[in-house]
């Protein structure tokens, strides 16, 4: 099985990338289509949404697919892309360790094909996650509050889950004590979800787009790290970076930070 990205494709070479979008009529997918159409080094090859034939991606010689669909369908989409040697830049949420293991298995049979899964493509959110991981070992307490529009299918958000995992890993590495919490009675859900020992609270309110606060607390002080996506266009520069770089990253990458020079 061969990859569909030519060696000279992308900004470093002479070719233009042929980019398809899965979920092209969705809230984020529609923004991605616009961004691809406006990019100097890309051609929009195919848009596939609910009910459309995914074969259009092969028929249109798509080299890189961007997926913003739904957690229930994204694995089938990725199996199709990997089997056809099409690189994938994935924003859709819902990936656990089992799914990542399955993807690694499929990718092993399609050497040269790359998949990047990013819980969040906005640069501000990526930095918010990084800053939170840096700060977490310096404070006794830390909790995550994510706030989204009420049409969101998953809770907690992929970003919040990833943030909690990064915080937990940083605290483990630093030998931090468990986060204090004397709650012994209360309504189910009142303390949020437990992700790797970090409490994560999900708010769904009409009018919101995508927001997150990480609240850290120590003796006599708190630090709040907040990020707001005010418009879904915030995800598109990161998506285009993923599209441009994925050809150089065969196999599975989790997190766009691996494509950025964050130091
Ligand atoms: N990583 C990141 O930076 C971000 C990730 N996301 C994630 O991206 C995903 C999509 O979000 P959003 O755009 O808000 O959701 P939307 O529901 O607005 O868009 C999803 C689109 O995918 C379509 N769709 C459903 N099934 C298929 C299929 N099998 N093939 C092709 N298209 C399909 C839907 O059609 P229909 O409505 O008819 O079902 C819809 O048009 C979510 O998981 C969300 O959490 C969102 C923002 C940023
Ligand atoms: O569904 C959304 O809207 C978003 N989903 C992603 C997530 O679950 O983290 C990214 C961003 O928060 C927007």
Coordinates of C-alpha atoms and ligand atoms in Angstrom, one line a residue:
X1 CA 0.0 0.0 0.0
X2 CA 1.5 3.3 -0.9
X3 CA 0.9 6.8 0.5
X4 CA -0.9 9.3 -1.8
X5 CA 1.3 12.2 -0.8
X6 CA 4.0 12.9 -3.4
X7 CA 7.5 13.5 -2.0
X8 CA 7.5 17.1 -3.2
X9 CA 4.0 17.9 -2.0
X10 CA 3.6 20.8 0.5
X11 CA 5.2 24.1 0.9
X12 CA 8.8 22.8 0.8
X13 CA 8.3 21.3 -2.6
X14 CA 6.7 22.3 -5.8
X15 CA 3.4 20.4 -5.5
X16 CA 0.1 21.5 -4.0
X17 CA -1.6 19.2 -1.5
X18 CA -5.0 17.8 -2.4
X19 CA -7.0 18.0 0.8
X20 CA -10.4 16.4 1.5
X21 CA -12.7 17.1 4.5
X22 CA -14.9 14.6 6.3
X23 CA -17.7 16.4 8.1
X24 CA -17.5 19.1 5.5
X25 CA -20.9 20.5 6.2
X26 CA -20.4 20.5 10.0
X27 CA -19.6 23.5 12.2
X28 CA -15.9 23.0 12.1
X29 CA -15.7 21.2 8.8
X30 CA -17.2 24.1 7.0
X31 CA -14.5 26.4 8.4
X32 CA -11.8 24.0 7.4
X33 CA -13.2 23.8 3.8
X34 CA -12.9 27.6 3.6
X35 CA -9.4 27.6 5.1
X36 CA -8.2 25.0 2.6
X37 CA -9.8 26.9 -0.3
X38 CA -8.0 30.0 0.8
X39 CA -4.6 28.4 1.3
X40 CA -2.0 29.1 -1.4
X41 CA -0.4 25.6 -1.2
X42 CA -3.6 23.4 -1.1
X43 CA -6.5 22.4 -3.3
X44 CA -9.8 21.3 -1.8
X45 CA -10.3 17.9 -3.4
X46 CA -13.5 16.5 -1.8
X47 CA -16.0 17.2 0.9
X48 CA -17.8 14.2 2.5
X49 CA -20.6 14.5 5.0
X50 CA -23.3 12.2 6.4
X51 CA -24.8 10.1 3.6
X52 CA -22.0 10.9 1.1
X53 CA -19.8 8.1 -0.4
X54 CA -16.4 8.1 1.3
X55 CA -15.0 6.7 -2.0
X56 CA -15.0 10.3 -3.2
X57 CA -11.8 10.8 -1.4
X58 CA -10.0 8.1 -3.5
X59 CA -11.8 9.2 -6.7
X60 CA -10.5 12.8 -6.2
X61 CA -6.9 11.6 -5.5
X62 CA -7.1 13.2 -2.0
X63 CA -3.7 13.1 -0.3
X64 CA -4.7 14.4 3.2
X65 CA -8.1 14.1 4.9
X66 CA -9.3 16.3 7.7
X67 CA -11.9 14.7 9.9
X68 CA -14.3 16.7 12.1
X69 CA -17.3 14.3 12.3
X70 CA -18.5 12.3 15.3
X71 CA -16.9 9.9 17.8
X72 CA -19.3 7.1 16.6
X73 CA -18.0 7.3 13.0
X74 CA -14.5 8.4 13.1
X75 CA -12.9 5.0 13.4
X76 CA -14.6 3.7 10.2
X77 CA -13.4 6.9 8.4
X78 CA -9.9 6.3 9.6
X79 CA -9.8 2.7 8.6
X80 CA -10.8 3.7 5.1
X81 CA -8.2 6.4 4.9
X82 CA -5.4 4.2 6.3
X83 CA -6.3 1.3 4.0
X84 CA -6.1 3.7 1.0
X85 CA -2.8 5.3 2.1
X86 CA -4.4 8.7 2.8
X87 CA -3.0 10.8 5.6
X88 CA -5.4 12.0 8.2
X89 CA -5.6 15.1 10.4
X90 CA -8.2 14.4 13.0
X91 CA -10.1 16.8 15.3
X92 CA -12.9 14.5 16.1
X93 CA -12.9 13.5 19.8
X94 CA -13.6 10.2 21.6
X95 CA -10.2 8.5 21.5
X96 CA -9.2 6.2 24.4
X97 CA -6.2 3.9 24.7
X98 CA -8.1 1.0 23.0
X99 CA -8.9 3.2 19.9
X100 CA -5.3 4.4 19.7
X101 CA -4.0 0.8 19.9
X102 CA -6.3 -0.2 17.0
X103 CA -5.1 2.8 14.9
X104 CA -1.4 1.8 15.6
X105 CA -2.3 -1.7 14.3
X106 CA -3.9 -0.4 11.1
X107 CA -1.0 2.0 10.5
X108 CA 1.6 -0.8 10.9
X109 CA 0.0 -2.4 7.8
X110 CA 0.3 0.9 5.9
X111 CA 3.8 2.2 6.4
X112 CA 4.3 5.8 5.3
X113 CA 0.8 6.8 6.2
X114 CA 0.4 9.3 9.0
X115 CA -2.5 10.1 11.3
X116 CA -2.4 13.0 13.8
X117 CA -5.1 13.2 16.4
X118 CA -5.3 16.5 18.2
X119 CA -7.8 17.1 21.1
X120 CA -7.6 20.8 20.2
X121 CA -6.1 22.6 17.2
X122 CA -6.1 26.1 18.6
X123 CA -2.7 27.4 19.5
X124 CA -4.2 29.1 22.6
X125 CA -5.6 25.8 23.9
X126 CA -2.4 24.0 23.2
X127 CA -0.5 26.6 25.2
X128 CA -3.2 26.5 28.0
X129 CA -2.6 22.7 28.3
X130 CA 1.2 23.2 28.4
X131 CA 1.0 26.0 31.0
X132 CA -1.3 24.0 33.1
X133 CA 1.1 21.0 33.1
X134 CA 4.0 23.3 34.1
X135 CA 2.0 24.9 36.9
X136 CA 0.3 21.8 38.3
X137 CA 3.1 20.5 40.6
X138 CA 3.5 23.9 42.2
X139 CA 0.0 23.9 43.7
X140 CA -1.9 21.6 46.2
X141 CA -5.2 21.7 44.3
X142 CA -6.1 21.8 40.6
X143 CA -9.5 21.3 38.9
X144 CA -10.5 21.7 35.3
X145 CA -13.8 23.4 34.1
X146 CA -14.7 23.1 30.5
X147 CA -17.6 25.1 28.9
X148 CA -19.1 24.3 25.5
X149 CA -22.2 24.8 23.3
X150 CA -25.1 22.4 24.1
X151 CA -24.8 20.5 20.8
X152 CA -21.6 18.8 21.9
X153 CA -21.9 15.0 22.0
X154 CA -19.1 14.2 24.4
X155 CA -18.3 15.1 28.0
X156 CA -15.8 15.8 29.3
X157 CA -14.3 17.5 26.2
X158 CA -11.3 15.9 24.6
X159 CA -9.3 18.9 25.5
X160 CA -10.3 18.7 29.2
X161 CA -9.5 15.0 29.3
X162 CA -6.1 15.6 27.8
X163 CA -5.4 18.5 30.1
X164 CA -6.2 16.3 33.1
X165 CA -3.9 13.6 31.9
X166 CA -1.1 16.1 31.3
X167 CA -1.6 17.6 34.8
X168 CA -1.7 14.1 36.4
X169 CA 1.5 13.1 34.6
X170 CA 3.3 16.2 35.6
X171 CA 2.3 15.8 39.3
X172 CA 3.3 12.1 39.3
X173 CA 6.7 13.0 37.9
X174 CA 7.1 15.7 40.5
X175 CA 6.0 13.3 43.3
X176 CA 3.0 15.6 44.2
X177 CA 0.6 14.5 46.9
X178 CA -3.0 13.5 45.9
X179 CA -5.3 16.5 45.5
X180 CA -7.1 17.2 48.8
X181 CA -10.9 16.7 48.9
X182 CA -12.8 16.0 52.1
X183 CA -16.2 15.4 50.3
X184 CA -17.8 12.4 51.9
X185 CA -21.4 13.0 50.9
X186 CA -23.1 14.7 48.0
X187 CA -25.2 14.3 44.8
X188 CA -23.7 12.1 42.1
X189 CA -21.8 14.2 39.6
X190 CA -21.5 17.2 41.9
X191 CA -17.7 16.9 42.0
X192 CA -17.4 16.3 38.3
X193 CA -15.6 13.4 36.6
X194 CA -12.4 11.9 37.9
X195 CA -9.8 11.8 35.1
X196 CA -6.5 10.3 36.4
X197 CA -7.2 11.8 39.8
X198 CA -8.1 15.3 38.5
X199 CA -11.7 16.6 38.8
X200 CA -13.2 17.7 35.5
X201 CA -16.4 19.7 35.3
X202 CA -18.5 20.1 32.1
X203 CA -20.8 23.0 31.4
X204 CA -23.1 23.1 28.4
X205 CA -24.7 26.5 27.7
X206 CA -26.2 28.0 24.5
X207 CA -24.1 30.8 23.1
X208 CA -20.7 29.3 24.1
X209 CA -18.2 27.9 21.6
X210 CA -15.3 26.2 23.5
X211 CA -13.8 27.4 26.7
X212 CA -11.7 26.0 29.6
X213 CA -10.4 27.1 32.9
X214 CA -7.8 25.3 34.9
X215 CA -8.0 26.5 38.5
X216 CA -5.0 25.9 40.7
X217 CA -4.8 26.6 44.4
X218 CA -2.1 26.8 47.1
X219 CA -1.7 28.6 50.5
X220 CA -3.5 31.9 50.3
X221 CA -3.6 32.0 46.4
X222 CA -5.1 30.7 43.3
X223 CA -4.0 30.8 39.7
X224 CA -6.6 30.5 36.9
X225 CA -5.4 29.6 33.4
X226 CA -8.3 30.3 30.9
X227 CA -8.7 29.8 27.2
X228 CA -11.6 30.9 25.0
X229 CA -12.3 29.8 21.4
X230 CA -14.7 32.6 20.5
X231 CA -15.1 31.4 16.9
X232 CA -14.4 28.1 15.2
X233 CA -12.0 29.8 12.9
X234 CA -9.6 29.5 15.8
X235 CA -9.0 25.8 14.9
X236 CA -8.1 26.3 11.3
X237 CA -4.4 27.6 11.5
X238 CA -3.6 24.5 13.5
X239 CA -5.4 22.2 11.1
X240 CA -3.5 23.6 8.1
X241 CA -0.2 23.1 10.0
X242 CA -1.3 19.5 10.6
X243 CA -2.1 19.1 6.9
X244 CA 1.3 20.5 5.8
X245 CA 3.3 18.4 8.2
X246 CA 1.6 15.1 8.4
X247 CA 3.4 13.7 5.4
X248 CA 6.7 13.9 7.4
X249 CA 5.2 12.0 10.4
X250 CA 4.2 8.5 9.4
X251 CA 2.4 6.5 12.1
X252 CA 0.3 7.9 14.9
X253 CA 0.9 11.3 16.5
X254 CA -1.3 12.4 19.4
X255 CA -1.3 16.2 19.9
X256 CA -0.5 19.0 17.5
X257 CA 2.3 20.2 19.9
X258 CA 4.5 17.5 18.3
X259 CA 4.4 19.5 15.1
X260 CA 5.1 22.8 16.8
X261 CA 8.4 24.2 18.1
X262 CA 7.2 24.9 21.7
X263 CA 10.7 24.5 23.2
Ligands
LIG1 N1 -9.8 19.0 17.9 C1 -10.3 20.2 17.8 O1 -9.6 21.3 17.7 C2 -11.8 20.3 17.7 C3 -12.5 19.2 17.8 N2 -13.9 19.2 17.6 C4 -14.6 17.9 17.5 O2 -14.9 17.7 16.2 C5 -16.1 17.0 16.1 C6 -17.1 17.7 15.2 O3 -17.5 18.9 15.8 P1 -18.5 19.9 15.2 O4 -18.0 20.4 13.8 O5 -18.9 20.9 16.2 O6 -19.8 18.9 14.9 P2 -21.0 19.0 13.8 O7 -22.0 18.1 14.3 O8 -21.3 20.4 13.6 O9 -20.3 18.4 12.5 C7 -20.1 17.1 12.3 C8 -20.4 16.8 10.8 O10 -20.1 15.5 10.5 C9 -21.2 14.9 9.8 N3 -21.1 13.4 9.8 C10 -21.7 12.6 10.7 N4 -21.4 11.3 10.3 C11 -20.6 11.4 9.2 C12 -19.9 10.4 8.4 N5 -20.0 9.1 8.7 N6 -19.1 10.9 7.4 C13 -19.0 12.2 7.2 N7 -19.6 13.2 7.9 C14 -20.4 12.8 8.9 C15 -22.4 15.5 10.5 O11 -23.6 15.3 9.8 P3 -25.0 15.2 10.6 O12 -25.1 16.5 11.4 O13 -26.0 15.0 9.6 O14 -24.8 14.0 11.6 C16 -22.0 16.9 10.6 O15 -22.2 17.6 9.4 C17 -16.5 16.7 17.5 O16 -16.0 15.5 18.0 C18 -15.9 17.8 18.3 O17 -15.7 17.6 19.6 C19 -14.5 20.4 17.5 C20 -13.9 21.6 17.5 C21 -12.4 21.6 17.6
LIG2 O1 -17.0 20.0 20.3 C1 -16.4 21.1 20.3 O2 -16.9 22.1 20.1 C2 -15.0 21.0 20.7 N1 -14.4 19.8 20.8 C3 -13.0 19.6 21.2 C4 -13.0 19.0 22.5 O3 -13.8 18.1 22.8 O4 -12.0 19.3 23.3 C5 -12.2 20.9 21.0 C6 -12.9 22.1 21.4 O5 -13.0 22.1 22.8 C7 -14.2 22.3 20.7

